[in-house]
CSV table of C-alpha atoms in Angstrom, one decimal:
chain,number,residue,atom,x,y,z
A,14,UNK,CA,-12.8,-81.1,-21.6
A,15,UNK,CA,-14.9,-79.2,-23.8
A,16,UNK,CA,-13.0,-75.9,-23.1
A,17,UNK,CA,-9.6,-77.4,-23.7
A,18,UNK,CA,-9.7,-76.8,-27.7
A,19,UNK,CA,-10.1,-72.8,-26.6
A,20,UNK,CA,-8.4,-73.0,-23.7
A,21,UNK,CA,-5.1,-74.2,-25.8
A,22,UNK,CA,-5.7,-71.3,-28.7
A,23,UNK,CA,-6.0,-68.3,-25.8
A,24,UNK,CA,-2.8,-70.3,-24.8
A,25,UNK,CA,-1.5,-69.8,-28.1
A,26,UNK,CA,-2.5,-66.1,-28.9
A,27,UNK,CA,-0.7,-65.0,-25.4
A,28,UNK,CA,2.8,-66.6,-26.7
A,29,UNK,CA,2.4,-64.5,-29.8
A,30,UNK,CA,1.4,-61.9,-28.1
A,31,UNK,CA,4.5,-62.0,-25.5
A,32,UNK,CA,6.7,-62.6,-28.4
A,33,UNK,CA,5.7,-59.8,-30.2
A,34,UNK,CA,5.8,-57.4,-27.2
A,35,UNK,CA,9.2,-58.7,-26.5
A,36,UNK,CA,10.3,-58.1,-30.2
A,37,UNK,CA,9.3,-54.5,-29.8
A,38,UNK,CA,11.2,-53.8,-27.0
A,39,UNK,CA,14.4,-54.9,-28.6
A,40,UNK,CA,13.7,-52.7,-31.5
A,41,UNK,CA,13.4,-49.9,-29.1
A,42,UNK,CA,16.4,-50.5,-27.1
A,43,UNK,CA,18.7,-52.2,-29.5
A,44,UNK,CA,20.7,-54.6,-29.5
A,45,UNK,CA,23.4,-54.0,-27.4
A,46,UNK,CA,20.9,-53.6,-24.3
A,47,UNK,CA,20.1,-56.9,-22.6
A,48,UNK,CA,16.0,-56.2,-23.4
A,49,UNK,CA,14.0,-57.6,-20.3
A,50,UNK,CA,10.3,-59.2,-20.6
A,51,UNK,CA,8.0,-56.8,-19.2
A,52,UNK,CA,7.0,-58.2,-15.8
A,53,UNK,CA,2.9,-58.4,-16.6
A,54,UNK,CA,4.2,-60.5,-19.1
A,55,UNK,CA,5.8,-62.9,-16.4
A,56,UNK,CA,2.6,-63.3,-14.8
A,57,UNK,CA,0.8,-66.1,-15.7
A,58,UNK,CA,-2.0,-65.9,-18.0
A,59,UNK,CA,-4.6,-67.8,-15.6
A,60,UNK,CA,-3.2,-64.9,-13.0
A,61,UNK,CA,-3.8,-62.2,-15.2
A,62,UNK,CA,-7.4,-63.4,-16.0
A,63,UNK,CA,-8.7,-63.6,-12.6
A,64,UNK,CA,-6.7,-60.1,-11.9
A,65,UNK,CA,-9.0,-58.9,-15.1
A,66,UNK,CA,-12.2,-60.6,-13.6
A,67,UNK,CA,-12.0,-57.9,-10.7
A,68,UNK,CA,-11.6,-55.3,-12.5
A,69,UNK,CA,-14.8,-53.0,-13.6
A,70,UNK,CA,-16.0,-52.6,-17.2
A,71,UNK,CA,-14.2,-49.4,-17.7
A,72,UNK,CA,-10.3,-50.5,-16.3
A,73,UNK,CA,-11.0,-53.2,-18.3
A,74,UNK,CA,-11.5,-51.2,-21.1
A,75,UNK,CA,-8.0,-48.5,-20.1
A,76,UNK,CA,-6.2,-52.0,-20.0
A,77,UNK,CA,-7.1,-53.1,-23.1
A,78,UNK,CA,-5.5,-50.5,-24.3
A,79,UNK,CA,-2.0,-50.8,-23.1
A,80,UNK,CA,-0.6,-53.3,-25.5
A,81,UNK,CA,-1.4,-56.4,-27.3
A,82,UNK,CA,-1.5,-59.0,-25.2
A,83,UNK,CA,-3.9,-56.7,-23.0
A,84,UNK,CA,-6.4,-56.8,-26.0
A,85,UNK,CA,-6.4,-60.4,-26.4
A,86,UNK,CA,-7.4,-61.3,-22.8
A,87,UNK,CA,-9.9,-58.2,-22.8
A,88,UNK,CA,-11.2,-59.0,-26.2
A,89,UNK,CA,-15.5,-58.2,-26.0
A,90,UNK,CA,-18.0,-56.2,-27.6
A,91,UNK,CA,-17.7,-53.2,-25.6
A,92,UNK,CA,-21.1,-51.7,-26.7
A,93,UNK,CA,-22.8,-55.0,-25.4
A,94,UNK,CA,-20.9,-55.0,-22.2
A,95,UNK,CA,-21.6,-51.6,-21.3
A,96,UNK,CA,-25.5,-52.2,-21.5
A,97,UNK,CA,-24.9,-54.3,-18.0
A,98,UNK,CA,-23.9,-50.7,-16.5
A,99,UNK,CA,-27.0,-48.7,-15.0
A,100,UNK,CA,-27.5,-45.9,-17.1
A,101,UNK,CA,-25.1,-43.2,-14.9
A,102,UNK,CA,-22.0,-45.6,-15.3
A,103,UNK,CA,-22.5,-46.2,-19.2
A,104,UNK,CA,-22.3,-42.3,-20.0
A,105,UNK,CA,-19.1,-42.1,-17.8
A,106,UNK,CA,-17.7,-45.5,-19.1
A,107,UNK,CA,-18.2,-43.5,-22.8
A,108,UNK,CA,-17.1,-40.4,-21.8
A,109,UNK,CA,-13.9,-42.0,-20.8
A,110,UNK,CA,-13.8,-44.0,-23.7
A,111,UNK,CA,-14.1,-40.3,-26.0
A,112,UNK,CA,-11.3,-39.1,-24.2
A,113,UNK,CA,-8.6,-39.6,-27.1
A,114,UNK,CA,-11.3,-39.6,-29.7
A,115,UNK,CA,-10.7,-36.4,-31.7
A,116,UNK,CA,-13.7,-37.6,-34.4
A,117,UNK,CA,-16.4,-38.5,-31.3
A,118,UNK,CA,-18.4,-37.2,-28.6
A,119,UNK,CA,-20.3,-38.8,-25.8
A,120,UNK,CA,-24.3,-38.9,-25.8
A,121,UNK,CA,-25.9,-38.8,-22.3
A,122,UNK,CA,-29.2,-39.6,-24.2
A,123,UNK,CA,-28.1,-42.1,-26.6
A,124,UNK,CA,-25.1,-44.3,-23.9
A,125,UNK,CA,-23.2,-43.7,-27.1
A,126,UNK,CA,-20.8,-42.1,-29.0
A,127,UNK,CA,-21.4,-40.0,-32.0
A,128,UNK,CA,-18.8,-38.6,-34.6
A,129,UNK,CA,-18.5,-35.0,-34.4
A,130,UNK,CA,-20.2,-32.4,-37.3
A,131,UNK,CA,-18.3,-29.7,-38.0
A,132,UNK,CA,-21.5,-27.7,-38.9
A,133,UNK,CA,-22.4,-28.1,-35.1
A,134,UNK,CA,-21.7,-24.7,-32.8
A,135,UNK,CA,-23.4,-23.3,-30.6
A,136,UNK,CA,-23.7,-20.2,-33.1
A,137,UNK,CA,-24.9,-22.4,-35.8
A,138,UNK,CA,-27.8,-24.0,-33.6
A,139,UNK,CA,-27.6,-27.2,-35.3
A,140,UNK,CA,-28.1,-30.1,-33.3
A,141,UNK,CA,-29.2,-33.7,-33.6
A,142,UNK,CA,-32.4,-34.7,-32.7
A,143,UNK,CA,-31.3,-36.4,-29.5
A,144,UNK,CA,-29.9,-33.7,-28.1
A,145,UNK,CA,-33.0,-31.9,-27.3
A,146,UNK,CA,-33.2,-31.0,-23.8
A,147,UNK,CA,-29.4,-30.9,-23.3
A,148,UNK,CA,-29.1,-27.0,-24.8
A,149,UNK,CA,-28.2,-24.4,-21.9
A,150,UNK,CA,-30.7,-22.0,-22.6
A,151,UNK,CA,-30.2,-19.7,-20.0
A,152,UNK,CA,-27.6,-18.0,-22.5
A,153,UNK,CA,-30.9,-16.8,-25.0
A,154,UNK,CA,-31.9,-17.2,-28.6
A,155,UNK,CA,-28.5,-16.5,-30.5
A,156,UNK,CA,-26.0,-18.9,-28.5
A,157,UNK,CA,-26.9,-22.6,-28.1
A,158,UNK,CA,-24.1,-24.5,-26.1
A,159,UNK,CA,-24.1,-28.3,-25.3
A,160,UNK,CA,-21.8,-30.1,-23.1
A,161,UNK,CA,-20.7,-31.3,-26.6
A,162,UNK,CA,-19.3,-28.2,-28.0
A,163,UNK,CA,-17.4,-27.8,-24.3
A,164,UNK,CA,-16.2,-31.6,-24.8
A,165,UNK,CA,-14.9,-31.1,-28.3
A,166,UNK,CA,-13.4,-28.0,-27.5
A,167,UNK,CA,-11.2,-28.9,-24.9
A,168,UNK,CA,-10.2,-32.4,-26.0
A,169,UNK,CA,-9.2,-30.6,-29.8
A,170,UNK,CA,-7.1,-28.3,-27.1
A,171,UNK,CA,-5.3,-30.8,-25.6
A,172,UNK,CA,-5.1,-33.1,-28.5
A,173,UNK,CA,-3.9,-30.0,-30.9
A,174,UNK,CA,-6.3,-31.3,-33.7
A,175,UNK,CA,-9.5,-29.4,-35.6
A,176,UNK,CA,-7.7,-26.4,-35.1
A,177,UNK,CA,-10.0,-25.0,-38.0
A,178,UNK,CA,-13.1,-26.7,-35.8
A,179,UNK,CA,-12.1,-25.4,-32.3
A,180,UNK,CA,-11.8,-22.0,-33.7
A,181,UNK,CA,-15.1,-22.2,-35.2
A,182,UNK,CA,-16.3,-23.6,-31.5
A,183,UNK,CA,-14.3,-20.8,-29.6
A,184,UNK,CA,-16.0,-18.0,-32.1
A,185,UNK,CA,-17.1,-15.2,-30.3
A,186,UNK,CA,-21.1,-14.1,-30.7
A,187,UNK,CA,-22.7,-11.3,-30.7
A,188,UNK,CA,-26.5,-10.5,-31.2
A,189,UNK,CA,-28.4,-7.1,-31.8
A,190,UNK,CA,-31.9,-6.8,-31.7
A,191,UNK,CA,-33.5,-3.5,-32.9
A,192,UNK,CA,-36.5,-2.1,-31.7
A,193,UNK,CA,-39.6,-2.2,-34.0
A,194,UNK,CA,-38.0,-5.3,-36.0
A,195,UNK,CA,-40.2,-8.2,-36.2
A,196,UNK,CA,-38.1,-10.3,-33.7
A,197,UNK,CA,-38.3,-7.4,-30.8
A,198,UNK,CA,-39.6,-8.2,-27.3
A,199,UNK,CA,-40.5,-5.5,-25.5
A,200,UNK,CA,-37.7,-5.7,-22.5
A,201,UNK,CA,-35.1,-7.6,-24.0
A,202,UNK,CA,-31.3,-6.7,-24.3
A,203,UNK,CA,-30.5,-4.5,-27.3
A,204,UNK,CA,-26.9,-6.4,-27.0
A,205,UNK,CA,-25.6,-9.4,-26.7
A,206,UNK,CA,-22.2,-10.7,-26.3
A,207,UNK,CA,-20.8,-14.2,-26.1
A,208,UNK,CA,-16.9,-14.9,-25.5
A,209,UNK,CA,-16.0,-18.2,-25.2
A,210,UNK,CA,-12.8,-19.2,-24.1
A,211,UNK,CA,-10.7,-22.0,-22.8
A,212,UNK,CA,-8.8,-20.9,-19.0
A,213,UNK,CA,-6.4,-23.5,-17.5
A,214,UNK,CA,-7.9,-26.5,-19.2
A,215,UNK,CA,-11.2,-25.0,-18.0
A,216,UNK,CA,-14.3,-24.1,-20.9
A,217,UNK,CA,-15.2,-20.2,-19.6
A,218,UNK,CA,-17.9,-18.3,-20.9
A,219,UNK,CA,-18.1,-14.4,-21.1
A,220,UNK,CA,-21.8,-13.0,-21.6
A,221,UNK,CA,-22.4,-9.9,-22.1
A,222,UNK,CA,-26.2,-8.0,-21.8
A,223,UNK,CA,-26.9,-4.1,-22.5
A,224,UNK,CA,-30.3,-2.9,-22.1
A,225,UNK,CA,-30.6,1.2,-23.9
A,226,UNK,CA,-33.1,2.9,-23.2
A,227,UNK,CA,-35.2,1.9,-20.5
A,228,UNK,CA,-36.7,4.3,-18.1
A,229,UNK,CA,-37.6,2.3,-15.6
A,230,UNK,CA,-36.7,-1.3,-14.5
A,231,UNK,CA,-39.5,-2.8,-14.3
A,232,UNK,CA,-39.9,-2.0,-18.2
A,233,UNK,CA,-37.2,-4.8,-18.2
A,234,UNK,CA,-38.4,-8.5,-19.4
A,235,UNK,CA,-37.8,-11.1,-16.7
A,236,UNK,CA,-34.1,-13.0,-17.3
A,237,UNK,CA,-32.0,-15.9,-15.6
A,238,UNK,CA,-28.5,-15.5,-15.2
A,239,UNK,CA,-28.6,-18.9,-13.8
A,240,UNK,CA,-31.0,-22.1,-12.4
A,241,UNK,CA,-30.9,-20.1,-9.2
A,242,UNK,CA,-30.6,-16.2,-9.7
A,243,UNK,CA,-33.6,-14.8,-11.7
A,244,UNK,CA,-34.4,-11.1,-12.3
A,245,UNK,CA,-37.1,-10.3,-11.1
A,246,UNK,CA,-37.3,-12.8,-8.6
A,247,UNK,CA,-40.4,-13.6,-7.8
A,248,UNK,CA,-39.5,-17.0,-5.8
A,249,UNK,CA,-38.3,-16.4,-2.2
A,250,UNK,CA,-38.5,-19.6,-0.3
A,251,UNK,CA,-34.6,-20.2,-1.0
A,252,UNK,CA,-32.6,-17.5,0.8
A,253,UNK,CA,-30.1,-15.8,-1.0
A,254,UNK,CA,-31.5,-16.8,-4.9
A,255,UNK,CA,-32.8,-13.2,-5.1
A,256,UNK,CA,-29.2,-11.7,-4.3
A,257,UNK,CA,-28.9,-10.7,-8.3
A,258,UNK,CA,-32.4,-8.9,-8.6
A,259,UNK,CA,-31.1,-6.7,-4.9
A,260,UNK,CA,-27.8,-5.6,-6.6
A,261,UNK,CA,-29.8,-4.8,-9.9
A,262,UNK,CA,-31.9,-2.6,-8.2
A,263,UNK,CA,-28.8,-1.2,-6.1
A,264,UNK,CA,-27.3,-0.5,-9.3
A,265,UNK,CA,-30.2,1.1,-10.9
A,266,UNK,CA,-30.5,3.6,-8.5
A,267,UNK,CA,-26.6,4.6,-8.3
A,268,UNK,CA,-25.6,5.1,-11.8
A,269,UNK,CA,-22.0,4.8,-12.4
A,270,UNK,CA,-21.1,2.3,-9.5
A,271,UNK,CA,-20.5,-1.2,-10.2
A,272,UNK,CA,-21.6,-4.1,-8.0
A,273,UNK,CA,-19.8,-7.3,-8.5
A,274,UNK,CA,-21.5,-10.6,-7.3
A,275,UNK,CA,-21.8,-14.4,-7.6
A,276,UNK,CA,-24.5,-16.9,-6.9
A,277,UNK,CA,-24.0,-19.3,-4.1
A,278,UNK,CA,-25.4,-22.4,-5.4
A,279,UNK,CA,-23.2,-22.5,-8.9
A,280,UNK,CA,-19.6,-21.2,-10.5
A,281,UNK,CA,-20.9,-17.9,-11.4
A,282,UNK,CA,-19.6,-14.2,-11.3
A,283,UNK,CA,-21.0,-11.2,-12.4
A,284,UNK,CA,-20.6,-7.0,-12.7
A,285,UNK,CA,-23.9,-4.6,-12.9
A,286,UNK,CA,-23.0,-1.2,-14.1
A,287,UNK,CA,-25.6,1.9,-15.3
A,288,UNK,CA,-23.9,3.8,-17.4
A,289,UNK,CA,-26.3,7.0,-18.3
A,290,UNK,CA,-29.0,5.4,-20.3
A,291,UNK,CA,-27.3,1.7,-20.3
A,292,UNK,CA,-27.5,-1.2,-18.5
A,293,UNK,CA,-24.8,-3.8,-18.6
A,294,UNK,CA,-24.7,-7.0,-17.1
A,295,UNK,CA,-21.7,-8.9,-17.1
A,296,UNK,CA,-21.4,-12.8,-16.9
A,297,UNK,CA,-18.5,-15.0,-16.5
A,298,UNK,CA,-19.4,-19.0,-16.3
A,299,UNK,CA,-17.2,-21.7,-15.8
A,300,UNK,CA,-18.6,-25.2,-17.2
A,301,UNK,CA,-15.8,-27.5,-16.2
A,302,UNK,CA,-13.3,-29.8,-17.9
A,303,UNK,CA,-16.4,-31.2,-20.1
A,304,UNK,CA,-15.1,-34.5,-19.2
A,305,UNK,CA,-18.9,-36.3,-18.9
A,306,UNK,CA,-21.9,-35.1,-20.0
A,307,UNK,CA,-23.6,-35.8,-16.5
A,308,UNK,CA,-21.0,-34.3,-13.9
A,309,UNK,CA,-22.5,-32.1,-11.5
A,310,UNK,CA,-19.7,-29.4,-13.0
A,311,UNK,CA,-22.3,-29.2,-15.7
A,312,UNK,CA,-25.9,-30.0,-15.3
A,313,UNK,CA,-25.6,-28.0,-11.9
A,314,UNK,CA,-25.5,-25.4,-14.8
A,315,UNK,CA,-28.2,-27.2,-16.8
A,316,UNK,CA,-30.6,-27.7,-14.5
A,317,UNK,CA,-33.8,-30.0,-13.7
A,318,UNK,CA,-36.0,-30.0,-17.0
A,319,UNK,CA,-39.0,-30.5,-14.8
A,320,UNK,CA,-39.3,-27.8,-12.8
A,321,UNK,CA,-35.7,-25.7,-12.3
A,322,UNK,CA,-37.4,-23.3,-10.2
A,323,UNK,CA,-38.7,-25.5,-6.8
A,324,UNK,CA,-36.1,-28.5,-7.5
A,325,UNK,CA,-33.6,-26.9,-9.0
A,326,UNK,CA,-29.9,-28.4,-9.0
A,327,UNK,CA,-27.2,-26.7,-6.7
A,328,UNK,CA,-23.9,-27.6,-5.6
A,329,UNK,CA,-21.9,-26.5,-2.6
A,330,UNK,CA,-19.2,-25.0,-4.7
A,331,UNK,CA,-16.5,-25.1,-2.6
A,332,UNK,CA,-13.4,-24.3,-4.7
A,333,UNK,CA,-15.1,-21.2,-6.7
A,334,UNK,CA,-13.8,-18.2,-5.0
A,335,UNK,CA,-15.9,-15.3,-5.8
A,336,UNK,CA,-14.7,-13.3,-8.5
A,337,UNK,CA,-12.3,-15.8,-9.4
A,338,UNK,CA,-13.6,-16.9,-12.8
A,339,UNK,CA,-13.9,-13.1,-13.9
A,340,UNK,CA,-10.1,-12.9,-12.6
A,341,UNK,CA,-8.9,-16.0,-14.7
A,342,UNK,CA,-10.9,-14.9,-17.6
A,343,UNK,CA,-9.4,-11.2,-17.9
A,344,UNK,CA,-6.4,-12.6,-17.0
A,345,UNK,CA,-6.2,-14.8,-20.2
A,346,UNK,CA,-8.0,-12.0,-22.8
A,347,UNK,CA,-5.1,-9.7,-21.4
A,348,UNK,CA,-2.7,-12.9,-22.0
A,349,UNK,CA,-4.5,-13.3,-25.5
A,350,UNK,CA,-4.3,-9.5,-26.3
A,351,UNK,CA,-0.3,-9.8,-26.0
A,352,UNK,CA,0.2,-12.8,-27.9
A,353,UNK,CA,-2.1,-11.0,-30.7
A,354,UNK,CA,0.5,-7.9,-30.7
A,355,UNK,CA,3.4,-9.6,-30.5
A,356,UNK,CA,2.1,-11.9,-33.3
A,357,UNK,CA,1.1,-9.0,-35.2
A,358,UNK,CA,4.5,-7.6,-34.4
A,359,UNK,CA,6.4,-10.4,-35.5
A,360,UNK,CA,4.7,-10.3,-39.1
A,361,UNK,CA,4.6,-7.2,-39.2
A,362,UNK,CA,8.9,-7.1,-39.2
A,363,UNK,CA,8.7,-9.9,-42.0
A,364,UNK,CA,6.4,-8.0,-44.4
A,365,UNK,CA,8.9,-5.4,-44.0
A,366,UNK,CA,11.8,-6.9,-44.0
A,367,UNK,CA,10.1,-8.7,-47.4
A,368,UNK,CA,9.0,-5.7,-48.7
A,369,UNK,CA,12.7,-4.6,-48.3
A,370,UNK,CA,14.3,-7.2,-50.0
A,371,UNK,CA,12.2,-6.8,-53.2
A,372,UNK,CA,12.7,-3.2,-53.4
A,373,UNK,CA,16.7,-3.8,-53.4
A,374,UNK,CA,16.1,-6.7,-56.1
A,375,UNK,CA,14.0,-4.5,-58.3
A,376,UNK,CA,16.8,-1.6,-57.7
A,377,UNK,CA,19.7,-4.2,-59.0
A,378,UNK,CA,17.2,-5.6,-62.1
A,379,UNK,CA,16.9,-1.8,-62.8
């Protein structure tokens, strides 16, 4: 009997909330349409709550969402709820809860969400504290992406909002270190390119290393492409992880040819070309649909933090074909080069046509 008092109020909010529902629908189809009660609504509310009871946290969450009534027999702390959920299943029930969030992001660190910083790119290499450890740094020094910047990114995409911010996130980087400056390491790139880009609702990255002037290439200072391709490599337990160090060395001894490649283990293409006294490595990555920050689509790109060399992450990628993420991603700068010079075009004819107009008016005030 001691539940009756509440039992009677839930009672009470699901008429209102059925009322209301039903008073929407006749304002949407007016009132010459005979307006029909939509049939969750006909189910009983002790049906629907033991419907609910089998639901997990997050369809709970999607169905509190759907209308009124939905959010009255849902109605919970969410944050306290999702503590129940081992710590995998709380970063995706957040991740899906950031999906329509323009102003948030998803922590894997914190099982949160955080609102987003405008000041944070991955040129700008500002980052909260938390998120140490979650950097990609087999990019280098200059370019510091997060699975944030690829969430944001995408989600401002398909939202069409922070167009100021996605551009800011899609800005392309490049980084030139002179020799004898104090930041020079012997065997580094002298160039360094980073193209960000956004391919079929896909974040795509375009990196871009020249090395002048080396004589030799084993004056060159060791680099990862990758968690699994490393030049030089010196680890050759795993078969095939040394594949990119083979074609450098192919390359290096037949200027002029380029040798196009991929690693097995992760969505990665690349182009080696020596071009008289340069040495250009191309890159094209693929990091997903940044829809959670702990999908393998990701971290197989992040790595272990412990040791990525003996227990590094791989994934059997089967729907990378090789060489299709350098396709998509000329594909879509030739696609953005056109739009450029149409747009270009197309205010270029109104400046004229403008300029036209003025000239006539001043010739008539004259």
């Amino acid at each position: 009997m001691a539940d009756e008092p509440s039992t009677r109020r839930r009672n009470r909010l699901w008429e209102r909330a059925v009322a209301f529902e039903s008073r929407c629908v006749n304002k949407l189809t007016g009132p010459k349409q005979q307006s029909t009660k939509a049939y969750l609504l006909r189910i009983s509310i002790e049906l629907l709550e033991e419907i609910i009871s089998h639901l997990d946290l997050l369809s709970q969450f999607m169905f509190s969402r759907t209308c009124r009534a939905g959010r009255i027999l849902t109605q919970k702390d969410w944050k306290d709820a999702s503590l129940a959920l081992p710590e995998s299943e709380q970063t995706s029930f957040w991740a899906a809860v950031a999906y329509k969030l323009p102003n948030h992001w998803v922590c894997a660190r914190c099982c949160t969400l955080h609102e987003t910083d405008r000041s944070d790119t991955p040129r700008s290499q500002q980052s909260p504290p938390c998120q140490q450890g979650e950097t990609l740094d087999t990019l280098g020094r200059s370019y510091k992406l997060r699975h944030t910047h690829i969430e944001l990114a995408l989600k401002f995409r398909r939202l069409g909002t922070n167009t100021a911010y996605l551009s800011e996130l899609l800005e392309p980087c490049e980084y030139r270190a002179y020799r004898g400056a104090g930041s020079w390491k012997s065997g580094s790139p002298n160039v360094t390119i980073h193209i960000p880009r956004i391919v079929e609702g896909r974040f795509c990255l375009q990196v871009i290393k020249e090395f002048h002037g080396y004589e030799a290439l084993h004056e060159i200072r060791s680099f990862r492409i990758c968690r699994h391709q490393l030049f030089p490599w010196w680890y050759w337990g795993i078969k095939d992880w040394g594949v990119f160090e083979k074609n450098t060395e192919a390359v290096w001894h037949r200027p002029g040819n380029v040798y196009d490649g991929h690693c097995q283990c992760c969505p990665v293409d690349y182009s080696i070309l020596r071009d008289d006294d340069v040495l250009r490595v191309t890159l094209w990555y693929d990091f997903g649909t940044g829809k959670s920050p702990r999908d393998l689509e990701w971290v197989v790109h992040l790595g272990d933090e412990t040791d990525i060399y003996s227990n590094g992450l791989y994934v059997n990628v089967k729907d990378h074909d090789p060489g299709s993420i350098r396709k998509s991603f000329q594909q879509s700068s030739f696609n953005h080069m056109v739009r450029g010079v149409v747009r270009g075009m197309t205010l270029g004819s109104r400046k004229l046509c403008r300029t036209a107009r003025e000239v006539m008016m001043a010739y008539k005030l004259g």
